[in-house]
Coordinates of C-alpha atoms in Angstrom, one line a residue:
Chain A
X1 CA -5.9 -37.1 8.1
X2 CA -7.1 -35.2 11.1
X3 CA -10.3 -33.4 11.9
X4 CA -9.4 -29.9 12.9
X5 CA -10.7 -26.3 12.6
X6 CA -9.3 -23.7 10.3
X7 CA -7.9 -21.8 13.3
X8 CA -6.0 -24.9 14.3
X9 CA -4.9 -25.5 10.7
X10 CA -3.4 -22.0 10.5
X11 CA -1.8 -22.6 13.8
X12 CA -0.2 -25.9 12.6
X13 CA 1.2 -24.1 9.5
X14 CA 2.7 -21.4 11.7
X15 CA 4.3 -24.0 14.1
X16 CA 5.6 -26.2 11.3
X17 CA 7.1 -23.3 9.3
X18 CA 8.7 -21.7 12.4
X19 CA 10.3 -25.1 13.3
X20 CA 11.5 -25.6 9.7
X21 CA 12.9 -22.1 9.1
X22 CA 14.6 -20.0 11.9
X23 CA 14.2 -16.9 9.6
X24 CA 10.4 -17.1 10.1
X25 CA 9.1 -14.9 12.9
X26 CA 5.7 -13.7 14.0
X27 CA 4.6 -10.2 15.0
X28 CA 1.4 -8.4 15.7
X29 CA -1.0 -7.2 18.3
X30 CA -1.6 -10.0 20.7
X31 CA 0.0 -12.8 18.7
X32 CA 1.8 -14.0 21.9
X33 CA -0.1 -13.0 25.0
X34 CA -3.7 -12.9 23.7
X35 CA -7.1 -11.9 25.1
X36 CA -8.3 -15.0 23.1
X37 CA -6.4 -17.6 25.0
X38 CA -8.0 -20.5 23.2
X39 CA -6.4 -23.6 21.6
X40 CA -8.3 -23.0 18.4
X41 CA -6.9 -19.5 17.8
X42 CA -4.2 -19.3 15.2
X43 CA -1.3 -18.0 17.3
X44 CA -2.1 -20.0 20.5
X45 CA 1.0 -21.6 21.9
X46 CA 3.6 -20.0 19.7
X47 CA 5.0 -17.8 22.4
X48 CA 5.5 -20.8 24.7
X49 CA 7.4 -22.8 22.2
X50 CA 9.4 -20.0 20.3
X51 CA 9.8 -17.3 23.0
X52 CA 9.5 -13.6 22.7
X53 CA 12.4 -13.2 20.3
X54 CA 10.5 -14.9 17.6
X55 CA 6.9 -14.2 18.6
X56 CA 6.7 -10.4 18.9
X57 CA 3.8 -8.8 20.6
X58 CA 3.8 -5.3 19.1
X59 CA 2.4 -2.0 20.2
X60 CA -0.9 -1.0 18.7
X61 CA 0.8 0.4 15.6
X62 CA -0.4 -1.1 12.3
X63 CA 1.8 1.1 10.1
X64 CA 4.9 0.0 12.1
X65 CA 3.9 -3.6 12.1
X66 CA 3.6 -3.6 8.3
X67 CA 6.9 -1.6 8.0
X68 CA 8.5 -4.1 10.3
X69 CA 7.6 -6.8 7.7
X70 CA 8.8 -4.8 4.8
X71 CA 12.2 -3.9 6.4
X72 CA 12.9 -7.3 7.9
X73 CA 12.0 -9.2 4.7
X74 CA 14.3 -7.1 2.5
X75 CA 17.0 -8.2 4.9
X76 CA 16.2 -11.9 4.3
X77 CA 13.9 -12.7 7.2
X78 CA 10.5 -14.2 6.6
X79 CA 8.1 -12.2 8.7
X80 CA 4.5 -13.3 9.3
X81 CA 2.7 -10.3 10.7
X82 CA -0.9 -10.0 11.7
X83 CA -3.4 -7.2 11.2
X84 CA -6.1 -7.9 13.7
X85 CA -9.1 -6.9 11.6
X86 CA -9.3 -6.3 7.9
X87 CA -10.5 -2.6 8.2
X88 CA -7.4 -1.8 10.2
X89 CA -5.4 -2.6 7.0
X90 CA -6.3 0.9 6.0
X91 CA -3.8 2.2 8.7
X92 CA -1.1 -0.1 7.4
X93 CA -1.9 0.5 3.8
X94 CA 0.9 2.9 3.0
X95 CA 3.4 0.2 3.9
X96 CA 1.4 -2.5 2.0
X97 CA 0.4 -0.5 -1.1
X98 CA 3.3 1.9 -1.5
X99 CA 6.1 -0.2 -0.2
X100 CA 5.6 -3.9 0.0
X101 CA 3.9 -4.0 -3.4
X102 CA 6.2 -1.6 -5.2
X103 CA 9.7 -1.8 -3.8
X104 CA 10.8 -4.8 -5.7
X105 CA 9.7 -3.1 -9.0
X106 CA 11.4 0.1 -7.9
X107 CA 14.6 -1.7 -7.2
X108 CA 14.6 -3.1 -10.7
X109 CA 14.2 -6.6 -9.4
X110 CA 17.2 -6.4 -7.1
X111 CA 15.3 -6.6 -3.8
X112 CA 12.8 -9.2 -2.6
X113 CA 10.2 -9.0 0.1
X114 CA 9.3 -12.5 1.4
X115 CA 6.6 -11.3 3.8
X116 CA 3.2 -12.5 4.8
X117 CA 0.5 -10.2 6.2
X118 CA -2.2 -12.3 7.9
X119 CA -5.5 -10.4 8.0
X120 CA -8.6 -11.4 9.9
X121 CA -11.9 -10.7 8.1
X122 CA -15.5 -11.4 7.8
X123 CA -18.9 -10.4 9.0
X124 CA -21.0 -12.5 11.4
X125 CA -19.7 -11.9 14.9
X126 CA -21.5 -8.7 15.8
X127 CA -18.6 -6.3 15.9
X128 CA -20.0 -3.9 13.3
X129 CA -18.4 -2.3 10.3
X130 CA -15.1 -1.0 11.7
X131 CA -14.2 -4.6 12.6
X132 CA -16.0 -6.3 9.7
X133 CA -15.3 -5.3 6.1
X134 CA -14.0 -7.5 3.4
X135 CA -11.4 -5.5 1.4
X136 CA -9.8 -8.2 -0.7
X137 CA -10.5 -6.2 -3.9
X138 CA -8.4 -3.3 -2.6
X139 CA -5.3 -5.4 -2.2
X140 CA -5.9 -7.5 -5.3
X141 CA -5.9 -4.3 -7.2
X142 CA -2.2 -3.6 -6.3
X143 CA 0.3 -5.3 -8.6
X144 CA 3.1 -6.7 -6.6
X145 CA 0.9 -8.3 -3.9
X146 CA -0.4 -11.9 -3.8
X147 CA -3.8 -12.3 -2.2
X148 CA -4.9 -15.5 -0.7
X149 CA -8.3 -16.3 0.9
X150 CA -8.8 -19.9 1.9
X151 CA -12.2 -21.5 2.5
X152 CA -11.3 -24.8 4.2
X153 CA -8.9 -25.9 6.9
X154 CA -6.8 -28.0 4.6
X155 CA -6.5 -25.2 2.1
X156 CA -5.6 -22.7 4.8
X157 CA -2.7 -24.8 6.1
X158 CA -1.3 -25.7 2.7
X159 CA -1.7 -22.2 1.3
X160 CA -0.2 -20.5 4.4
X161 CA 2.9 -22.7 4.1
X162 CA 3.2 -21.6 0.5
X163 CA 2.7 -18.0 1.4
X164 CA 5.5 -18.2 4.0
X165 CA 7.8 -19.8 1.5
X166 CA 6.9 -17.4 -1.2
X167 CA 9.5 -14.6 -2.0
X168 CA 6.7 -12.1 -2.7
X169 CA 4.5 -10.1 -0.3
X170 CA 1.4 -12.2 0.4
X171 CA -1.8 -10.9 1.9
X172 CA -3.3 -13.9 3.6
X173 CA -7.0 -13.2 4.5
X174 CA -8.6 -15.5 7.1
X175 CA -12.4 -15.4 7.7
X176 CA -12.9 -15.5 11.5
X177 CA -16.1 -17.5 11.4
X178 CA -14.1 -20.2 9.6
X179 CA -11.7 -20.5 12.6
X180 CA -14.4 -22.6 14.2
X181 CA -15.2 -24.7 11.1
X182 CA -13.8 -28.2 11.2
X183 CA -12.4 -30.1 8.2
X184 CA -10.1 -32.9 7.2
X185 CA -6.5 -31.9 7.1
X186 CA -3.5 -34.1 6.1
X187 CA -1.1 -34.8 8.9
X188 CA 2.0 -34.8 6.7
X189 CA 3.9 -31.8 5.5
X190 CA 2.2 -30.5 2.3
X191 CA 1.7 -27.2 0.6
X192 CA -0.9 -25.9 -1.9
X193 CA 0.3 -23.7 -4.7
X194 CA -0.7 -20.0 -4.7
X195 CA -2.6 -19.1 -7.8
X196 CA -4.4 -22.3 -8.4
X197 CA -8.2 -22.5 -8.0
X198 CA -9.9 -25.7 -6.9
X199 CA -13.1 -27.2 -8.2
X200 CA -14.7 -28.2 -5.0
X201 CA -17.7 -29.7 -6.6
X202 CA -18.2 -30.8 -10.2
X203 CA -21.4 -29.8 -12.0
X204 CA -22.8 -29.4 -15.5
X205 CA -25.4 -26.6 -15.2
X206 CA -24.0 -23.4 -13.6
X207 CA -20.5 -22.4 -12.5
X208 CA -20.4 -20.7 -9.1
X209 CA -17.1 -18.9 -8.5
X210 CA -16.5 -18.1 -4.9
X211 CA -13.9 -18.0 -2.1
X212 CA -13.4 -18.0 1.7
X213 CA -16.6 -18.3 3.9
X214 CA -19.0 -18.2 0.9
X215 CA -17.8 -21.7 0.0
X216 CA -20.1 -23.0 2.7
X217 CA -23.0 -21.1 1.3
X218 CA -22.3 -22.5 -2.1
X219 CA -22.3 -26.0 -0.8
X220 CA -25.6 -25.5 1.0
X221 CA -27.2 -24.1 -2.2
X222 CA -25.7 -27.1 -4.1
X223 CA -27.5 -29.6 -1.9
X224 CA -30.8 -27.8 -2.3
X225 CA -30.4 -27.4 -6.1
X226 CA -29.4 -31.0 -6.5
X227 CA -32.8 -32.0 -5.2
X228 CA -34.3 -30.2 -8.1
X229 CA -31.9 -31.7 -10.6
X230 CA -29.7 -28.7 -11.0
X231 CA -25.9 -29.4 -10.6
X232 CA -23.7 -26.4 -9.9
X233 CA -20.0 -26.5 -10.3
X234 CA -18.2 -24.8 -7.4
X235 CA -14.9 -23.1 -8.3
X236 CA -13.1 -22.0 -5.1
X237 CA -10.6 -19.4 -6.2
X238 CA -8.5 -19.7 -3.0
X239 CA -6.1 -17.1 -4.5
X240 CA -7.3 -13.8 -6.0
X241 CA -3.9 -12.6 -7.2
X242 CA -2.5 -14.2 -9.2
X243 CA -5.8 -15.3 -10.6
X244 CA -6.3 -18.7 -12.0
X245 CA -8.1 -17.6 -15.1
X246 CA -8.0 -20.9 -16.9
X247 CA -9.9 -22.9 -14.3
X248 CA -12.7 -20.2 -14.4
X249 CA -12.8 -20.1 -18.1
X250 CA -12.8 -23.9 -18.5
X251 CA -15.6 -24.3 -16.1
X252 CA -17.7 -21.6 -17.8
X253 CA -17.1 -23.2 -21.2
X254 CA -18.4 -26.4 -19.7
X255 CA -21.6 -25.1 -18.0
X256 CA -22.3 -21.9 -20.1
X257 CA -23.5 -20.1 -17.0
X258 CA -21.8 -18.1 -14.3
X259 CA -22.7 -16.8 -10.9
X260 CA -20.1 -15.1 -8.7
X261 CA -20.6 -15.3 -5.0
X262 CA -18.7 -13.2 -2.5
X263 CA -19.3 -11.6 0.9
X264 CA -17.7 -8.3 0.1
X265 CA -20.0 -5.5 -1.1
X266 CA -21.0 -5.6 -4.7
X267 CA -19.8 -2.4 -6.3
X268 CA -16.1 -2.5 -7.2
X269 CA -15.9 -6.0 -5.7
X270 CA -13.6 -8.7 -7.1
X271 CA -16.6 -10.3 -8.6
X272 CA -16.7 -7.6 -11.3
X273 CA -13.2 -8.6 -12.3
X274 CA -14.3 -12.2 -12.9
X275 CA -17.4 -11.1 -14.8
X276 CA -15.2 -8.9 -17.0
X277 CA -12.7 -11.7 -17.6
X278 CA -15.5 -14.1 -18.7
X279 CA -17.2 -11.5 -20.8
X280 CA -13.9 -10.8 -22.6
X281 CA -12.7 -14.3 -23.1
X282 CA -15.7 -16.7 -23.0
X283 CA -18.6 -14.6 -24.1
X284 CA -19.4 -16.9 -26.9
X285 CA -19.8 -19.8 -24.5
X286 CA -22.4 -18.1 -22.3
X287 CA -26.0 -19.3 -22.5
X288 CA -27.2 -16.6 -20.1
X289 CA -26.0 -13.3 -18.5
X290 CA -23.4 -13.4 -15.7
X291 CA -24.8 -12.8 -12.2
X292 CA -23.2 -11.6 -9.0
X293 CA -24.4 -12.5 -5.5
X294 CA -22.8 -10.1 -3.0
X295 CA -23.4 -8.0 0.0
X296 CA -25.4 -4.8 -0.5
X297 CA -23.4 -1.6 -0.8
X298 CA -23.6 -0.7 2.9
X299 CA -21.2 -0.9 5.8
X300 CA -21.8 -4.1 7.9
X301 CA -24.6 -3.3 10.3
X302 CA -24.5 -4.3 14.0
X303 CA -28.1 -5.5 14.7
X304 CA -28.1 -9.3 14.4
X305 CA -30.9 -9.6 11.9
X306 CA -29.4 -6.7 9.9
X307 CA -26.0 -8.4 9.9
X308 CA -27.5 -11.6 8.7
X309 CA -29.3 -9.6 6.0
X310 CA -26.0 -8.2 4.9
X311 CA -24.2 -11.6 4.5
X312 CA -25.1 -13.3 1.2
X313 CA -26.9 -16.6 1.8
X314 CA -27.9 -19.8 0.0
X315 CA -31.4 -18.5 -0.8
X316 CA -29.9 -15.6 -2.9
X317 CA -27.6 -18.0 -4.6
X318 CA -30.3 -20.5 -5.4
X319 CA -32.5 -17.8 -6.8
X320 CA -29.6 -16.5 -9.0
X321 CA -28.9 -20.0 -10.3
X322 CA -32.5 -20.7 -11.1
X323 CA -32.9 -17.4 -12.9
X324 CA -30.0 -18.5 -15.2
X325 CA -31.2 -22.0 -15.7
X326 CA -34.7 -20.8 -16.7
X327 CA -33.3 -18.6 -19.4
Chain B
X1 CA 37.7 11.5 13.0
X2 CA 40.9 10.7 11.2
X3 CA 42.5 13.0 8.8
X4 CA 41.9 10.5 6.1
X5 CA 38.2 10.4 6.9
X6 CA 38.0 14.2 6.8
X7 CA 39.6 14.3 3.4
X8 CA 37.3 11.6 2.2
X9 CA 34.3 13.5 3.5
X10 CA 35.5 16.6 1.7
X11 CA 35.7 14.9 -1.6
X12 CA 32.3 13.1 -1.1
X13 CA 30.6 16.4 -0.4
X14 CA 32.2 18.0 -3.4
X15 CA 31.1 15.1 -5.6
X16 CA 27.5 15.4 -4.3
X17 CA 27.6 19.2 -4.9
X18 CA 28.9 18.9 -8.4
X19 CA 26.6 16.0 -9.3
X20 CA 23.6 18.0 -8.2
X21 CA 24.8 21.2 -9.9
X22 CA 24.9 19.2 -13.1
X23 CA 21.3 18.0 -12.4
X24 CA 20.2 21.6 -12.0
X25 CA 21.8 22.4 -15.3
X26 CA 20.3 19.4 -17.0
X27 CA 16.8 20.3 -15.7
X28 CA 17.1 23.7 -17.3
X29 CA 17.9 22.0 -20.6
X30 CA 14.8 21.0 -22.3
X31 CA 14.0 17.3 -22.4
X32 CA 17.2 16.3 -20.8
X33 CA 15.7 14.9 -17.7
X34 CA 12.0 14.2 -17.2
X35 CA 10.0 14.4 -14.0
X36 CA 10.7 15.9 -10.6
X37 CA 14.1 16.6 -9.3
X38 CA 14.5 17.2 -5.6
X39 CA 18.1 18.1 -4.6
X40 CA 20.0 18.1 -1.3
X41 CA 22.3 21.0 -2.3
X42 CA 23.5 22.6 0.9
X43 CA 22.9 19.5 3.0
X44 CA 26.0 17.5 1.9
X45 CA 27.6 17.5 5.4
X46 CA 24.8 15.3 6.7
X47 CA 25.2 12.7 4.0
X48 CA 29.0 12.7 4.1
X49 CA 29.2 12.8 7.9
X50 CA 26.7 10.0 8.5
X51 CA 27.8 7.6 5.8
X52 CA 31.4 8.3 6.5
X53 CA 30.9 6.9 9.9
X54 CA 29.1 3.8 8.7
X55 CA 30.5 0.4 7.6
X56 CA 29.6 -1.0 4.2
X57 CA 27.2 -3.6 5.7
X58 CA 25.3 -0.9 7.6
X59 CA 21.9 -0.1 6.1
X60 CA 20.5 3.3 5.1
X61 CA 16.9 4.1 4.3
X62 CA 16.6 7.3 2.4
X63 CA 13.9 9.7 1.1
X64 CA 13.1 12.0 -1.8
X65 CA 16.2 14.0 -1.2
X66 CA 18.5 11.0 -1.6
X67 CA 21.3 11.8 -4.0
X68 CA 23.7 12.8 -1.3
X69 CA 22.9 9.8 0.9
X70 CA 23.4 7.3 -2.0
X71 CA 26.6 8.9 -3.3
X72 CA 28.1 9.1 0.2
X73 CA 27.2 5.4 0.8
X74 CA 29.2 4.5 -2.2
X75 CA 26.6 4.0 -5.0
X76 CA 28.0 4.1 -8.5
X77 CA 27.5 7.6 -9.9
X78 CA 27.2 6.3 -13.5
X79 CA 24.3 4.0 -12.5
X80 CA 22.7 6.8 -10.5
X81 CA 22.8 9.2 -13.4
X82 CA 21.5 6.6 -15.8
X83 CA 18.6 5.9 -13.5
X84 CA 17.9 9.6 -13.2
X85 CA 17.7 9.7 -17.0
X86 CA 15.4 6.7 -17.0
X87 CA 17.9 4.5 -18.9
X88 CA 18.1 0.7 -18.8
X89 CA 21.6 0.9 -17.3
X90 CA 20.3 2.8 -14.3
X91 CA 20.6 1.2 -10.9
X92 CA 17.0 0.2 -11.1
X93 CA 16.7 -0.3 -14.8
X94 CA 14.8 3.0 -15.2
X95 CA 11.9 1.9 -13.0
X96 CA 12.5 4.3 -10.1
X97 CA 14.0 7.5 -11.6
X98 CA 15.5 10.1 -9.2
X99 CA 12.9 9.7 -6.5
X100 CA 13.1 6.1 -5.3
X101 CA 16.5 4.8 -6.1
X102 CA 17.5 1.6 -4.2
X103 CA 21.1 0.4 -4.3
X104 CA 21.3 -2.9 -2.5
X105 CA 24.9 -3.3 -3.5
X106 CA 25.8 -0.6 -0.9
X107 CA 23.0 -1.5 1.5
X108 CA 21.0 1.6 0.5
X109 CA 17.9 -0.7 0.7
X110 CA 15.1 1.7 0.3
X111 CA 14.4 5.3 -0.9
X112 CA 10.8 6.3 -0.4
X113 CA 9.0 9.4 -1.4
X114 CA 6.1 8.8 0.9
X115 CA 6.9 11.2 3.8
X116 CA 7.3 9.0 6.8
X117 CA 7.2 5.8 4.8
X118 CA 10.8 4.8 5.4
X119 CA 10.8 5.0 9.2
X120 CA 8.8 1.9 9.9
X121 CA 10.9 0.1 7.3
X122 CA 14.1 1.1 9.1
X123 CA 12.6 -0.5 12.2
X124 CA 12.3 -3.7 10.1
X125 CA 15.8 -3.7 8.8
X126 CA 17.2 -2.9 12.3
X127 CA 15.0 -5.7 13.7
X128 CA 16.6 -8.1 11.2
X129 CA 20.1 -7.0 12.2
X130 CA 19.3 -7.6 15.9
X131 CA 17.5 -10.9 15.1
X132 CA 20.5 -12.2 13.2
X133 CA 22.8 -10.9 15.8
X134 CA 24.8 -9.0 13.2
X135 CA 27.2 -6.1 14.2
X136 CA 25.3 -3.8 11.9
X137 CA 23.0 -0.9 12.3
X138 CA 20.4 1.0 10.2
X139 CA 20.3 4.8 9.6
X140 CA 17.1 6.3 8.5
X141 CA 17.2 9.8 6.9
X142 CA 14.1 12.0 6.9
X143 CA 13.2 15.7 7.0
X144 CA 11.7 17.8 9.7
X145 CA 8.2 17.6 8.2
X146 CA 8.3 13.8 8.5
X147 CA 8.2 14.0 12.3
X148 CA 4.6 15.2 12.1
X149 CA 3.6 11.9 10.5
X150 CA 2.1 9.1 12.7
X151 CA 4.4 6.5 11.3
X152 CA 7.4 8.4 12.8
X153 CA 5.9 8.0 16.3
X154 CA 4.8 4.4 15.8
X155 CA 8.3 3.5 14.6
X156 CA 10.2 5.3 17.3
X157 CA 8.1 3.7 20.0
X158 CA 8.7 0.2 18.5
X159 CA 12.4 0.8 18.0
X160 CA 12.8 2.1 21.5
X161 CA 10.8 -0.7 23.0
X162 CA 12.9 -3.4 21.4
X163 CA 16.3 -1.6 21.7
X164 CA 16.8 -1.8 18.0
X165 CA 20.1 -0.7 16.4
X166 CA 18.8 2.3 14.4
X167 CA 19.8 5.9 14.2
X168 CA 17.0 8.2 13.2
X169 CA 18.6 11.1 11.4
X170 CA 16.4 14.2 11.0
X171 CA 17.7 16.7 8.5
X172 CA 16.0 19.8 9.7
X173 CA 16.4 22.0 6.6
X174 CA 13.8 24.6 7.9
X175 CA 11.1 23.8 5.3
X176 CA 8.5 21.1 4.6
X177 CA 7.3 21.8 1.1
X178 CA 6.7 25.6 1.1
X179 CA 5.9 25.7 4.9
X180 CA 8.4 26.9 7.5
X181 CA 8.7 24.5 10.4
X182 CA 7.4 27.0 12.9
X183 CA 4.2 27.3 10.9
X184 CA 3.4 23.6 11.1
X185 CA 5.2 22.3 14.2
X186 CA 4.8 23.7 17.7
X187 CA 8.2 22.6 19.0
X188 CA 11.4 24.4 18.0
X189 CA 13.7 21.4 18.1
X190 CA 12.8 18.0 16.6
X191 CA 15.2 16.3 18.9
X192 CA 12.9 16.8 21.9
X193 CA 10.5 14.3 20.4
X194 CA 12.9 11.6 21.4
X195 CA 12.0 12.2 25.1
X196 CA 8.6 10.7 24.4
X197 CA 10.2 7.4 23.6
X198 CA 12.8 7.4 26.3
X199 CA 15.6 7.6 23.7
X200 CA 18.4 10.1 23.5
X201 CA 17.7 13.1 21.2
X202 CA 20.7 15.1 20.1
X203 CA 21.2 18.2 18.1
X204 CA 24.2 18.6 15.9
X205 CA 25.3 21.3 13.4
X206 CA 24.2 19.8 10.2
X207 CA 26.6 21.9 8.2
X208 CA 29.6 20.5 10.1
X209 CA 30.6 17.1 8.6
X210 CA 33.0 16.4 11.4
X211 CA 30.4 17.0 14.1
X212 CA 27.9 14.8 12.2
X213 CA 30.5 12.1 11.8
X214 CA 31.4 12.1 15.5
X215 CA 27.8 12.0 16.6
X216 CA 27.1 9.0 14.3
X217 CA 30.2 7.3 15.4
X218 CA 29.2 7.3 19.1
X219 CA 25.6 6.6 18.3
X220 CA 26.6 3.6 16.3
X221 CA 28.8 2.3 19.1
X222 CA 25.8 2.7 21.4
X223 CA 23.5 0.8 19.0
X224 CA 26.0 -2.1 18.8
X225 CA 26.1 -2.3 22.6
X226 CA 22.4 -3.0 22.4
X227 CA 21.4 0.2 24.1
X228 CA 18.8 1.1 21.5
X229 CA 18.0 3.8 19.0
X230 CA 18.7 7.5 19.1
X231 CA 17.3 10.5 17.3
X232 CA 19.8 12.9 15.8
X233 CA 18.6 16.2 14.6
X234 CA 21.0 17.8 12.1
X235 CA 20.3 21.5 11.7
X236 CA 20.8 22.5 8.1
X237 CA 19.2 24.3 5.2
X238 CA 18.2 23.5 1.7
X239 CA 19.5 25.8 -0.9
X240 CA 17.2 24.5 -3.6
X241 CA 13.4 24.2 -3.5
X242 CA 11.0 21.3 -3.4
X243 CA 11.9 20.3 -6.9
X244 CA 13.7 22.3 -9.5
X245 CA 10.4 23.8 -10.7
X246 CA 9.9 25.3 -7.2
X247 CA 10.2 29.1 -7.5
X248 CA 11.2 29.4 -3.8
X249 CA 9.2 32.6 -3.3
X250 CA 8.7 31.6 0.3
X251 CA 12.4 31.5 1.1
X252 CA 13.8 35.0 1.9
X253 CA 16.8 35.9 -0.2
X254 CA 18.8 37.0 2.8
X255 CA 18.1 33.8 4.6
X256 CA 19.4 31.8 1.6
X257 CA 22.4 34.0 1.4
X258 CA 23.2 33.6 5.1
X259 CA 23.1 29.9 4.9
X260 CA 25.1 29.8 1.7
X261 CA 27.8 31.8 3.6
X262 CA 27.8 28.8 5.9
X263 CA 28.5 26.4 3.1
X264 CA 29.4 23.0 4.6
X265 CA 32.0 22.3 1.9
X266 CA 33.8 25.7 2.4
X267 CA 33.7 25.1 6.1
X268 CA 35.5 21.8 6.0
X269 CA 37.8 23.0 3.3
X270 CA 38.8 25.9 5.5
X271 CA 39.4 23.6 8.4
X272 CA 41.4 21.1 6.4
X273 CA 43.6 23.9 5.0
X274 CA 44.1 25.4 8.4
X275 CA 45.2 22.0 9.7
X276 CA 47.6 21.7 6.8
X277 CA 45.8 18.7 5.3
X278 CA 44.7 20.3 2.1
X279 CA 46.6 22.7 -0.2
X280 CA 45.4 24.8 -3.1
X281 CA 46.9 22.3 -5.5
X282 CA 45.1 19.4 -3.7
X283 CA 41.8 21.3 -4.2
X284 CA 42.4 21.7 -7.9
X285 CA 43.3 18.0 -8.2
X286 CA 40.2 16.9 -6.3
X287 CA 37.9 19.3 -8.3
X288 CA 39.3 17.8 -11.5
X289 CA 38.7 14.3 -10.3
X290 CA 35.1 15.1 -9.2
X291 CA 34.4 16.9 -12.5
X292 CA 35.7 13.9 -14.4
X293 CA 33.4 11.5 -12.4
X294 CA 30.3 13.7 -13.0
X295 CA 31.1 14.1 -16.7
X296 CA 31.6 10.4 -17.3
X297 CA 28.3 9.7 -15.4
X298 CA 26.5 12.1 -17.7
X299 CA 28.2 10.6 -20.7
X300 CA 27.3 7.1 -19.6
X301 CA 23.7 8.1 -19.1
X302 CA 23.5 9.9 -22.4
X303 CA 24.9 7.0 -24.4
X304 CA 22.9 4.3 -22.6
X305 CA 19.8 2.8 -24.3
X306 CA 16.2 3.2 -23.2
X307 CA 14.7 0.1 -21.8
X308 CA 12.7 -2.1 -24.1
X309 CA 8.9 -1.5 -23.5
X310 CA 8.5 -5.2 -22.5
X311 CA 10.9 -4.6 -19.6
X312 CA 8.1 -2.5 -18.0
X313 CA 6.4 -5.9 -17.3
X314 CA 9.3 -7.4 -15.5
X315 CA 10.3 -7.3 -11.8
X316 CA 6.8 -7.1 -10.4
X317 CA 7.1 -10.5 -8.8
X318 CA 10.1 -12.8 -8.0

């Protein structure tokens, strides 16, 4: 094992997959020569080892970057392209929503699109709402895409390897605050299957379904709640599409209570999908109503205290859990 | 262009024309064909000229006016017709219909109905050809309206920057939807847009299959030398509207007549006859062969089964 950050874990996956498969190439704005010349940034060092023919610094052209991935993947390459910030995916969304997601279906299964779009996301670094906006529900709503959102360095490395080896378009969403978060990561080659959730902490009282950066919030709440004798079970989805329904349902059947925790805004968020799933398939096992802890329905504010107000925290989760256990 | 290629182009154009005339007829017959039907009638010289100059391994990316491109690239007319009918035996199992047919067997890898959507994809396929060091190129077909889309400009810049082996073929057919080009685009010639990306921009008579062929032939050679993309504007005209339900009230009758008098098929036919390469008897023979191809395509489509409903759930993921 090694203690590395998630930025380094992503970087290791990119290095290892590029060494393993010459069809893998990288493209995006500043993926080679970067303004963030730091060893913990995901694409640091790639240009030096693989050169400009495989590490393509692109023009500032999100639609063309995504189209590059669609067109090169149908030809058998395995592009890993980067969209610098999640809100910018709106500019690339024609290629992602209308083409990457649909062209296999439209071809009647004749064509495949083994491409990965790495998207950086997350509030917390003071850049305001045009740089910070979690839009995972948008892409998860499109059949044909797989959507991955890791919460730990080890998951990020193993899932990115699976994403690169997957023959479907994968939207791989990385929370930028997690780039600096360290964790234990295996040194050997390993992959983590897409579509399999992970129970990060066992508990008997309340199921907390979460993903990405909110995993840390769940752990902080768990520590506090344990002191009062409440044991939450933390289900880290890791993948939103395809969704690991069984793991969620099994956990809810065990605890009888569910809180969904995500950073994205509440209305139309992916939490609603999980709530609906459990209401449809495990209603009889519920001892209390389902609760969601999510950001308020506002764009991410700039002012530091307002931005912190936006991001869901352990206090809100603890309150939600206690409300359910008192019922 | 060899005599053989000219004759092949002639037959290809005739096949496209008769195939689409049949579609016009079928659209008028109730319930024969569902959905939209956007035809390239009058533009056959571009399809035949471009694809005639390509090798089988070269890639084409097409758009909503795709029938000509696909037929000229060598797609099976039976499977195309069955797809247009929405039958299981269609080239895409009835999932795409007329508007988004992909025929990977002939490297027609994508047909998109999103205006401008195909151009960034062509950059991707050309990038893959360059990356794999293959002696292949990509041709991307689009209309004049497309060049007002941002994706056009992003893609041309990227293709030029990386010297990608791609020919951007603009079929300037005078209209975008119901709008005449001069009402929505300031410039007169689309080809001048190439200047902004430091790539050649050429204009060719889009009703002259030989001229189109020659232009593509030299552009292809240039691409294979690694000298980068070009933008080729083919000046042509669409005889039909934006869909067979389009009443074409915005297209002056005398304008349509003038362009019909410049029919690309009659033009090549006249030249071939003048050069002694085609006789009246040859024409009758070719017409019969084309008619037989179209009839058997319709017959195949009519007799083919609908897909099972469960098949709708397949082919989303690998």
